[in-house]
PDB file of C-alpha atoms in Angstrom:
ATOM      1  CA  MET A  18      -1.802 -11.761  19.828  1.00  0.00           C
ATOM      2  CA  LEU A  19      -3.474  -8.359  19.536  1.00  0.00           C
ATOM      3  CA  LYS A  20      -1.304  -6.962  22.345  1.00  0.00           C
ATOM      4  CA  GLU A  21       1.812  -8.154  20.523  1.00  0.00           C
ATOM      5  CA  ARG A  22       0.615  -6.571  17.269  1.00  0.00           C
ATOM      6  CA  VAL A  23      -0.087  -3.247  18.973  1.00  0.00           C
ATOM      7  CA  ALA A  24       3.234  -3.239  20.844  1.00  0.00           C
ATOM      8  CA  THR A  25       5.215  -4.057  17.706  1.00  0.00           C
ATOM      9  CA  ALA A  26       3.292  -1.480  15.670  1.00  0.00           C
ATOM     10  CA  SER A  27       4.031   1.177  18.323  1.00  0.00           C
ATOM     11  CA  VAL A  28       7.758   0.441  18.206  1.00  0.00           C
ATOM     12  CA  LEU A  29       7.697   0.528  14.397  1.00  0.00           C
ATOM     13  CA  LEU A  30       5.906   3.889  14.438  1.00  0.00           C
ATOM     14  CA  ILE A  31       8.567   5.375  16.727  1.00  0.00           C
ATOM     15  CA  CYS A  32      11.278   4.024  14.409  1.00  0.00           C
ATOM     16  CA  LEU A  33       9.563   5.577  11.384  1.00  0.00           C
ATOM     17  CA  LEU A  34       9.351   8.957  13.126  1.00  0.00           C
ATOM     18  CA  LEU A  35      13.066   8.807  13.902  1.00  0.00           C
ATOM     19  CA  VAL A  36      13.848   7.838  10.313  1.00  0.00           C
ATOM     20  CA  ALA A  37      11.672  10.619   8.892  1.00  0.00           C
ATOM     21  CA  PHE A  38      12.961  13.468  11.039  1.00  0.00           C
ATOM     22  CA  LEU A  39      16.448  12.568  12.284  1.00  0.00           C
ATOM     23  CA  PHE A  40      18.179  10.397   9.672  1.00  0.00           C
ATOM     24  CA  ASN A  41      20.570  11.985   7.213  1.00  0.00           C
ATOM     25  CA  GLU A  42      20.867  10.641   3.658  1.00  0.00           C
ATOM     26  CA  LEU A  43      23.493   8.021   4.503  1.00  0.00           C
ATOM     27  CA  ALA A  44      21.592   6.725   7.547  1.00  0.00           C
ATOM     28  CA  PHE A  45      18.398   6.597   5.498  1.00  0.00           C
ATOM     29  CA  PHE A  46      20.153   4.596   2.777  1.00  0.00           C
ATOM     30  CA  VAL A  47      21.500   2.129   5.351  1.00  0.00           C
ATOM     31  CA  PHE A  48      18.012   1.769   6.838  1.00  0.00           C
ATOM     32  CA  ILE A  49      16.297   1.136   3.480  1.00  0.00           C
ATOM     33  CA  ALA A  50      19.103  -1.177   2.351  1.00  0.00           C
ATOM     34  CA  GLY A  51      18.885  -3.178   5.574  1.00  0.00           C
ATOM     35  CA  VAL A  52      15.115  -3.606   5.435  1.00  0.00           C
ATOM     36  CA  SER A  53      15.295  -4.473   1.717  1.00  0.00           C
ATOM     37  CA  MET A  54      17.968  -7.108   2.314  1.00  0.00           C
ATOM     38  CA  LEU A  55      15.912  -8.680   5.105  1.00  0.00           C
ATOM     39  CA  ALA A  56      12.871  -8.722   2.826  1.00  0.00           C
ATOM     40  CA  ALA A  57      14.915 -10.323   0.034  1.00  0.00           C
ATOM     41  CA  TYR A  58      16.312 -12.870   2.501  1.00  0.00           C
ATOM     42  CA  GLU A  59      12.769 -13.805   3.529  1.00  0.00           C
ATOM     43  CA  TRP A  60      11.652 -13.935  -0.096  1.00  0.00           C
ATOM     44  CA  ALA A  61      14.334 -16.513  -0.876  1.00  0.00           C
ATOM     45  CA  GLY A  62      12.949 -18.617   1.961  1.00  0.00           C
ATOM     46  CA  LEU A  63       9.397 -18.055   0.783  1.00  0.00           C
ATOM     47  CA  VAL A  64      10.180 -19.502  -2.649  1.00  0.00           C
ATOM     48  CA  GLY A  65      11.697 -22.632  -1.131  1.00  0.00           C
ATOM     49  CA  TYR A  66      15.364 -22.068  -0.242  1.00  0.00           C
ATOM     50  CA  ALA A  67      16.044 -23.217   3.321  1.00  0.00           C
ATOM     51  CA  ASN A  68      19.820 -22.834   2.939  1.00  0.00           C
ATOM     52  CA  LYS A  69      20.888 -19.650   4.747  1.00  0.00           C
ATOM     53  CA  PHE A  70      23.854 -19.069   2.453  1.00  0.00           C
ATOM     54  CA  ALA A  71      21.575 -19.025  -0.602  1.00  0.00           C
ATOM     55  CA  ARG A  72      19.182 -16.648   1.118  1.00  0.00           C
ATOM     56  CA  ILE A  73      21.966 -14.297   2.248  1.00  0.00           C
ATOM     57  CA  SER A  74      23.446 -14.370  -1.258  1.00  0.00           C
ATOM     58  CA  TYR A  75      20.076 -13.378  -2.696  1.00  0.00           C
ATOM     59  CA  GLY A  76      19.835 -10.475  -0.247  1.00  0.00           C
ATOM     60  CA  LEU A  77      23.345  -9.260  -1.138  1.00  0.00           C
ATOM     61  CA  ALA A  78      22.617  -9.598  -4.857  1.00  0.00           C
ATOM     62  CA  PHE A  79      19.478  -7.514  -4.375  1.00  0.00           C
ATOM     63  CA  LEU A  80      21.493  -4.810  -2.598  1.00  0.00           C
ATOM     64  CA  GLY A  81      24.041  -4.779  -5.422  1.00  0.00           C
ATOM     65  CA  ILE A  82      21.303  -4.348  -8.037  1.00  0.00           C
ATOM     66  CA  LEU A  83      19.718  -1.546  -6.013  1.00  0.00           C
ATOM     67  CA  VAL A  84      22.969   0.401  -5.588  1.00  0.00           C
ATOM     68  CA  PHE A  85      24.029  -0.100  -9.216  1.00  0.00           C
ATOM     69  CA  SER A  86      20.673   0.919 -10.679  1.00  0.00           C
ATOM     70  CA  ARG A  87      20.402   3.999  -8.475  1.00  0.00           C
ATOM     71  CA  SER A  88      23.776   5.212  -9.719  1.00  0.00           C
ATOM     72  CA  ILE A  89      23.075   4.430 -13.393  1.00  0.00           C
ATOM     73  CA  PHE A  90      19.385   5.424 -13.539  1.00  0.00           C
ATOM     74  CA  PRO A  91      18.886   8.080 -10.839  1.00  0.00           C
ATOM     75  CA  GLU A  92      15.760   9.591 -12.468  1.00  0.00           C
ATOM     76  CA  ALA A  93      13.805   6.482 -13.474  1.00  0.00           C
ATOM     77  CA  LEU A  94      11.145   6.795 -10.780  1.00  0.00           C
ATOM     78  CA  VAL A  95       7.998   7.147 -12.911  1.00  0.00           C
ATOM     79  CA  PRO A  96       8.775   4.274 -15.362  1.00  0.00           C
ATOM     80  CA  ILE A  97       9.636   1.974 -12.451  1.00  0.00           C
ATOM     81  CA  LEU A  98       6.427   2.838 -10.609  1.00  0.00           C
ATOM     82  CA  LEU A  99       4.298   2.369 -13.738  1.00  0.00           C
ATOM     83  CA  PHE A 100       5.942  -1.006 -14.359  1.00  0.00           C
ATOM     84  CA  SER A 101       5.182  -1.984 -10.756  1.00  0.00           C
ATOM     85  CA  ILE A 102       1.520  -0.987 -11.144  1.00  0.00           C
ATOM     86  CA  CYS A 103       1.252  -3.182 -14.255  1.00  0.00           C
ATOM     87  CA  PHE A 104       2.731  -6.080 -12.307  1.00  0.00           C
ATOM     88  CA  TRP A 105       0.173  -5.708  -9.508  1.00  0.00           C
ATOM     89  CA  PHE A 106      -2.646  -5.782 -12.031  1.00  0.00           C
ATOM     90  CA  LEU A 107      -1.279  -9.112 -13.279  1.00  0.00           C
ATOM     91  CA  ALA A 108      -0.888 -10.296  -9.679  1.00  0.00           C
ATOM     92  CA  PHE A 109      -4.552  -9.505  -9.089  1.00  0.00           C
ATOM     93  CA  ILE A 110      -5.518 -11.700 -12.039  1.00  0.00           C
ATOM     94  CA  CYS A 111      -3.386 -14.529 -10.619  1.00  0.00           C
ATOM     95  CA  ILE A 112      -5.136 -14.159  -7.269  1.00  0.00           C
ATOM     96  CA  LEU A 113      -8.548 -14.379  -8.912  1.00  0.00           C
ATOM     97  CA  SER A 114      -7.527 -17.503 -10.834  1.00  0.00           C
ATOM     98  CA  TYR A 115      -6.036 -19.323  -7.831  1.00  0.00           C
ATOM     99  CA  PRO A 116      -5.810 -22.317  -7.267  1.00  0.00           C
ATOM    100  CA  HIS A 117      -5.657 -22.884 -11.047  1.00  0.00           C
ATOM    101  CA  SER A 118      -2.637 -20.540 -11.211  1.00  0.00           C
ATOM    102  CA  GLY A 119      -0.937 -22.375  -8.329  1.00  0.00           C
ATOM    103  CA  ARG A 120       1.327 -24.461 -10.558  1.00  0.00           C
ATOM    104  CA  ILE A 121       3.077 -21.299 -11.750  1.00  0.00           C
ATOM    105  CA  TRP A 122       4.454 -20.641  -8.274  1.00  0.00           C
ATOM    106  CA  ASN A 123       6.572 -23.798  -8.122  1.00  0.00           C
ATOM    107  CA  ARG A 124       9.097 -22.423 -10.616  1.00  0.00           C
ATOM    108  CA  ARG A 125      11.990 -21.072  -8.576  1.00  0.00           C
ATOM    109  CA  PRO A 126      13.710 -18.998 -11.322  1.00  0.00           C
ATOM    110  CA  LEU A 127      10.425 -17.182 -11.966  1.00  0.00           C
ATOM    111  CA  LEU A 128       9.873 -16.597  -8.271  1.00  0.00           C
ATOM    112  CA  PHE A 129      13.412 -15.271  -7.826  1.00  0.00           C
ATOM    113  CA  MET A 130      12.778 -12.707 -10.555  1.00  0.00           C
ATOM    114  CA  LEU A 131       9.430 -11.830  -9.002  1.00  0.00           C
ATOM    115  CA  GLY A 132      11.229 -11.047  -5.744  1.00  0.00           C
ATOM    116  CA  LEU A 133      13.031  -8.216  -7.503  1.00  0.00           C
ATOM    117  CA  ILE A 134       9.816  -6.980  -9.107  1.00  0.00           C
ATOM    118  CA  VAL A 135       7.974  -6.995  -5.772  1.00  0.00           C
ATOM    119  CA  ILE A 136      10.611  -5.430  -3.511  1.00  0.00           C
ATOM    120  CA  TYR A 137      12.851  -3.356  -5.797  1.00  0.00           C
ATOM    121  CA  PRO A 138      10.419  -0.542  -6.841  1.00  0.00           C
ATOM    122  CA  THR A 139       9.713   0.297  -3.207  1.00  0.00           C
ATOM    123  CA  SER A 140      13.394   0.398  -2.269  1.00  0.00           C
ATOM    124  CA  TYR A 141      14.274   2.540  -5.299  1.00  0.00           C
ATOM    125  CA  ALA A 142      11.324   4.904  -4.780  1.00  0.00           C
ATOM    126  CA  LEU A 143      12.005   5.476  -1.083  1.00  0.00           C
ATOM    127  CA  LEU A 144      15.653   6.303  -1.776  1.00  0.00           C
ATOM    128  CA  TYR A 145      14.509   8.693  -4.499  1.00  0.00           C
ATOM    129  CA  LEU A 146      11.943  10.216  -2.145  1.00  0.00           C
ATOM    130  CA  TYR A 147      14.548  11.330   0.394  1.00  0.00           C
ATOM    131  CA  ASN A 148      15.633  14.358  -1.642  1.00  0.00           C
ATOM    132  CA  SER A 149      12.118  15.354  -2.722  1.00  0.00           C
ATOM    133  CA  ASP A 150       9.984  18.183  -1.320  1.00  0.00           C
ATOM    134  CA  TYR A 151       8.122  17.396   1.916  1.00  0.00           C
ATOM    135  CA  PHE A 152      10.064  14.148   2.350  1.00  0.00           C
ATOM    136  CA  ALA A 153       9.027  13.427   5.961  1.00  0.00           C
ATOM    137  CA  TYR A 154       5.396  14.227   5.210  1.00  0.00           C
ATOM    138  CA  ARG A 155       5.261  11.964   2.145  1.00  0.00           C
ATOM    139  CA  PHE A 156       7.298   9.198   3.785  1.00  0.00           C
ATOM    140  CA  LEU A 157       5.097   8.994   6.875  1.00  0.00           C
ATOM    141  CA  GLY A 158       1.950   9.368   4.779  1.00  0.00           C
ATOM    142  CA  LEU A 159       2.649   6.080   3.014  1.00  0.00           C
ATOM    143  CA  PHE A 160       2.725   4.146   6.276  1.00  0.00           C
ATOM    144  CA  LEU A 161      -0.237   6.030   7.732  1.00  0.00           C
ATOM    145  CA  PHE A 162      -2.398   5.280   4.699  1.00  0.00           C
ATOM    146  CA  VAL A 163      -1.468   1.600   4.459  1.00  0.00           C
ATOM    147  CA  GLY A 164      -1.597   1.188   8.243  1.00  0.00           C
ATOM    148  CA  ALA A 165      -5.063   2.766   8.362  1.00  0.00           C
ATOM    149  CA  ALA A 166      -6.302   0.497   5.572  1.00  0.00           C
ATOM    150  CA  ASP A 167      -4.837  -2.572   7.269  1.00  0.00           C
ATOM    151  CA  THR A 168      -6.129  -1.685  10.751  1.00  0.00           C
ATOM    152  CA  GLY A 169      -9.587  -0.700   9.518  1.00  0.00           C
ATOM    153  CA  ALA A 170      -9.849  -3.924   7.524  1.00  0.00           C
ATOM    154  CA  TYR A 171      -8.760  -5.998  10.532  1.00  0.00           C
ATOM    155  CA  PHE A 172     -11.312  -4.609  12.965  1.00  0.00           C
ATOM    156  CA  ALA A 173     -14.155  -4.316  10.447  1.00  0.00           C
ATOM    157  CA  GLY A 174     -13.529  -7.870   9.297  1.00  0.00           C
ATOM    158  CA  LYS A 175     -13.455  -9.191  12.863  1.00  0.00           C
ATOM    159  CA  SER A 176     -16.636  -7.328  13.813  1.00  0.00           C
ATOM    160  CA  PHE A 177     -18.775  -7.447  10.660  1.00  0.00           C
ATOM    161  CA  GLY A 178     -17.096  -9.854   8.252  1.00  0.00           C
ATOM    162  CA  ARG A 179     -19.598 -12.114   6.484  1.00  0.00           C
ATOM    163  CA  HIS A 180     -18.825 -12.183   2.764  1.00  0.00           C
ATOM    164  CA  LYS A 181     -15.509 -13.793   1.806  1.00  0.00           C
ATOM    165  CA  LEU A 182     -13.161 -11.829  -0.435  1.00  0.00           C
ATOM    166  CA  ALA A 183     -10.864 -14.582  -1.733  1.00  0.00           C
ATOM    167  CA  GLU A 184     -11.538 -17.668   0.344  1.00  0.00           C
ATOM    168  CA  SER A 185      -9.146 -19.951  -1.542  1.00  0.00           C
ATOM    169  CA  VAL A 186      -6.266 -17.541  -0.874  1.00  0.00           C
ATOM    170  CA  SER A 187      -7.045 -15.991   2.522  1.00  0.00           C
ATOM    171  CA  PRO A 188     -10.168 -17.341   4.288  1.00  0.00           C
ATOM    172  CA  ASN A 189     -10.242 -14.532   6.855  1.00  0.00           C
ATOM    173  CA  LYS A 190     -10.413 -11.672   4.344  1.00  0.00           C
ATOM    174  CA  THR A 191     -13.921 -10.264   3.795  1.00  0.00           C
ATOM    175  CA  TRP A 192     -15.543  -7.543   1.703  1.00  0.00           C
ATOM    176  CA  GLU A 193     -16.685  -5.882   4.933  1.00  0.00           C
ATOM    177  CA  GLY A 194     -13.025  -5.714   5.962  1.00  0.00           C
ATOM    178  CA  VAL A 195     -12.086  -4.100   2.651  1.00  0.00           C
ATOM    179  CA  LEU A 196     -14.821  -1.493   3.119  1.00  0.00           C
ATOM    180  CA  GLY A 197     -13.684  -0.831   6.684  1.00  0.00           C
ATOM    181  CA  GLY A 198     -10.133  -0.374   5.443  1.00  0.00           C
ATOM    182  CA  LEU A 199     -11.290   2.080   2.777  1.00  0.00           C
ATOM    183  CA  ILE A 200     -13.287   4.141   5.287  1.00  0.00           C
ATOM    184  CA  SER A 201     -10.390   4.197   7.762  1.00  0.00           C
ATOM    185  CA  CYS A 202      -7.916   5.158   5.044  1.00  0.00           C
ATOM    186  CA  THR A 203     -10.215   7.928   3.785  1.00  0.00           C
ATOM    187  CA  LEU A 204     -10.499   9.444   7.270  1.00  0.00           C
ATOM    188  CA  ILE A 205      -6.716   9.438   7.637  1.00  0.00           C
ATOM    189  CA  SER A 206      -6.433  10.940   4.153  1.00  0.00           C
ATOM    190  CA  LEU A 207      -8.717  13.854   5.035  1.00  0.00           C
ATOM    191  CA  ILE A 208      -6.706  14.587   8.203  1.00  0.00           C
ATOM    192  CA  TYR A 209      -3.440  14.217   6.269  1.00  0.00           C
ATOM    193  CA  CYS A 210      -4.595  16.618   3.541  1.00  0.00           C
ATOM    194  CA  TYR A 211      -5.870  19.139   6.064  1.00  0.00           C
ATOM    195  CA  LEU A 212      -2.481  19.153   7.805  1.00  0.00           C
ATOM    196  CA  PHE A 213      -0.765  19.516   4.436  1.00  0.00           C
ATOM    197  CA  HIS A 214      -3.042  22.453   3.628  1.00  0.00           C
ATOM    198  CA  TYR A 215      -2.535  24.066   7.056  1.00  0.00           C
ATOM    199  CA  LEU A 216       1.170  23.403   7.733  1.00  0.00           C
ATOM    200  CA  MET A 217       2.506  23.787   4.205  1.00  0.00           C
ATOM    201  CA  ASN A 218       0.213  26.704   3.299  1.00  0.00           C
ATOM    202  CA  LYS A 219      -0.928  24.890   0.153  1.00  0.00           C
ATOM    203  CA  PRO A 220      -4.406  24.509  -1.413  1.00  0.00           C
ATOM    204  CA  PHE A 221      -6.411  21.631   0.026  1.00  0.00           C
ATOM    205  CA  PRO A 222      -5.694  18.646  -2.313  1.00  0.00           C
ATOM    206  CA  LEU A 223      -9.268  17.381  -2.624  1.00  0.00           C
ATOM    207  CA  LEU A 224      -8.618  15.057  -5.568  1.00  0.00           C
ATOM    208  CA  PHE A 225      -5.757  13.415  -3.691  1.00  0.00           C
ATOM    209  CA  ALA A 226      -7.841  13.153  -0.502  1.00  0.00           C
ATOM    210  CA  LEU A 227     -10.618  11.249  -2.276  1.00  0.00           C
ATOM    211  CA  CYS A 228      -8.762   9.162  -4.884  1.00  0.00           C
ATOM    212  CA  CYS A 229      -5.612   8.121  -3.025  1.00  0.00           C
ATOM    213  CA  PRO A 230      -7.385   6.145  -0.248  1.00  0.00           C
ATOM    214  CA  LEU A 231      -9.289   4.097  -2.838  1.00  0.00           C
ATOM    215  CA  LEU A 232      -6.100   3.287  -4.740  1.00  0.00           C
ATOM    216  CA  VAL A 233      -4.017   2.609  -1.638  1.00  0.00           C
ATOM    217  CA  SER A 234      -6.591   0.359   0.050  1.00  0.00           C
ATOM    218  CA  THR A 235      -7.183  -1.598  -3.184  1.00  0.00           C
ATOM    219  CA  PHE A 236      -3.520  -2.164  -3.974  1.00  0.00           C
ATOM    220  CA  SER A 237      -2.673  -2.802  -0.325  1.00  0.00           C
ATOM    221  CA  VAL A 238      -5.117  -5.698  -0.055  1.00  0.00           C
ATOM    222  CA  THR A 239      -3.837  -7.014  -3.395  1.00  0.00           C
ATOM    223  CA  GLY A 240      -0.291  -7.140  -2.021  1.00  0.00           C
ATOM    224  CA  ASP A 241      -1.538  -8.859   1.126  1.00  0.00           C
ATOM    225  CA  LEU A 242      -3.461 -11.468  -0.883  1.00  0.00           C
ATOM    226  CA  PHE A 243      -0.528 -12.035  -3.235  1.00  0.00           C
ATOM    227  CA  GLU A 244       1.804 -12.913  -0.382  1.00  0.00           C
ATOM    228  CA  SER A 245      -0.916 -15.052   1.211  1.00  0.00           C
ATOM    229  CA  MET A 246      -1.224 -16.942  -2.071  1.00  0.00           C
ATOM    230  CA  LEU A 247       2.518 -17.653  -2.188  1.00  0.00           C
ATOM    231  CA  LYS A 248       2.545 -18.756   1.463  1.00  0.00           C
ATOM    232  CA  ARG A 249      -0.402 -21.057   0.790  1.00  0.00           C
ATOM    233  CA  VAL A 250       1.471 -22.630  -2.134  1.00  0.00           C
ATOM    234  CA  ARG A 251       4.537 -23.145   0.083  1.00  0.00           C
ATOM    235  CA  GLY A 252       2.458 -24.356   3.043  1.00  0.00           C
ATOM    236  CA  ILE A 253       3.763 -21.787   5.543  1.00  0.00           C
ATOM    237  CA  LYS A 254       2.025 -19.308   7.837  1.00  0.00           C
ATOM    238  CA  ASP A 255       4.540 -16.423   8.005  1.00  0.00           C
ATOM    239  CA  SER A 256       7.506 -15.308   5.925  1.00  0.00           C
ATOM    240  CA  GLY A 257       9.592 -14.972   9.120  1.00  0.00           C
ATOM    241  CA  ASP A 258       9.407 -14.303  12.851  1.00  0.00           C
ATOM    242  CA  ILE A 259      11.410 -11.112  13.307  1.00  0.00           C
ATOM    243  CA  LEU A 260       8.355  -8.988  14.229  1.00  0.00           C
ATOM    244  CA  PRO A 261       6.313 -10.321  17.184  1.00  0.00           C
ATOM    245  CA  GLY A 262       2.627 -10.538  16.314  1.00  0.00           C
ATOM    246  CA  HIS A 263       3.289  -9.667  12.665  1.00  0.00           C
ATOM    247  CA  GLY A 264       5.592 -12.441  11.427  1.00  0.00           C
ATOM    248  CA  GLY A 265       8.381 -11.410   9.087  1.00  0.00           C
ATOM    249  CA  ILE A 266       9.344  -8.228   7.264  1.00  0.00           C
ATOM    250  CA  LEU A 267       7.426  -9.358   4.160  1.00  0.00           C
ATOM    251  CA  ASP A 268       4.322  -9.963   6.256  1.00  0.00           C
ATOM    252  CA  ARG A 269       4.482  -6.345   7.392  1.00  0.00           C
ATOM    253  CA  ILE A 270       5.350  -4.685   4.076  1.00  0.00           C
ATOM    254  CA  ASP A 271       3.260  -6.799   1.658  1.00  0.00           C
ATOM    255  CA  GLY A 272       0.631  -4.064   1.456  1.00  0.00           C
ATOM    256  CA  ILE A 273       3.244  -1.295   1.342  1.00  0.00           C
ATOM    257  CA  VAL A 274       5.144  -2.647  -1.674  1.00  0.00           C
ATOM    258  CA  ALA A 275       1.892  -2.903  -3.643  1.00  0.00           C
ATOM    259  CA  ALA A 276       0.424   0.434  -2.549  1.00  0.00           C
ATOM    260  CA  LEU A 277       3.574   2.553  -2.805  1.00  0.00           C
ATOM    261  CA  PRO A 278       3.464   3.052  -6.617  1.00  0.00           C
ATOM    262  CA  VAL A 279      -0.094   4.454  -6.630  1.00  0.00           C
ATOM    263  CA  TYR A 280       0.505   6.448  -3.448  1.00  0.00           C
ATOM    264  CA  LEU A 281       3.717   8.043  -4.649  1.00  0.00           C
ATOM    265  CA  LEU A 282       2.406   8.827  -8.124  1.00  0.00           C
ATOM    266  CA  SER A 283      -0.625  10.423  -6.471  1.00  0.00           C
ATOM    267  CA  THR A 284       1.660  12.661  -4.404  1.00  0.00           C
ATOM    268  CA  VAL A 285       3.695  13.544  -7.512  1.00  0.00           C
ATOM    269  CA  PHE A 286       0.671  14.605  -9.556  1.00  0.00           C
ATOM    270  CA  PHE A 287      -1.853  15.827  -6.959  1.00  0.00           C
ATOM    271  CA  LEU A 288       0.061  17.219  -3.963  1.00  0.00           C
TER     272      LEU A 288
END
């Protein structure tokens, strides 16, 4: 299992490097649109639709909303990210109150709307990010930070995990894992900020280096727990099987969609 995870992660890293440095704007849009549609397709299955036509229709509807909103509201990044942050605070409360909040997640219309709230801000923000300063650096930083938090939490939890984080939602998550993820993310952040300082000839962003890892690791684990809660309600293990060792697209990006708003706002204000 670990070998599969490492192999898949290595392939994904190579793909991200190609996307960051070689893709033009059209290719980048196609990439983000494709990943977003796959995530929406999996979300439709996660909320209880086994019919492939319904799931494909949901993915196409999501793409239509994304394209339309980007053309009508091209500069709505900050309000969308702030709205997303508010949602993840509410999601955290739902996680804490599970299983008492479990009955909420059997309402398909609500869950369909939540799919847009979960996936859309990330898709919009990444498309917006393409034309920003230091695009490749900021784009790769998101995945490095979340990946470091996830990897650090995995190994720290496996090695030292004793105190359960949210046993009713995800029995394997521990506070020791969260701390390991924070430490790992902070180390990556310091390296990232040093490279930014050295390569871009900018002042060392100390506030970003110290605050961003805390925010990213906290929101990342919230996104992970939120998806785990929905999968527990539906009685499934993974959202899909497209990524060997990782499950589906949603299983891989659950931390990213939650952490992106705080990460990107941190880069906007502190880098």
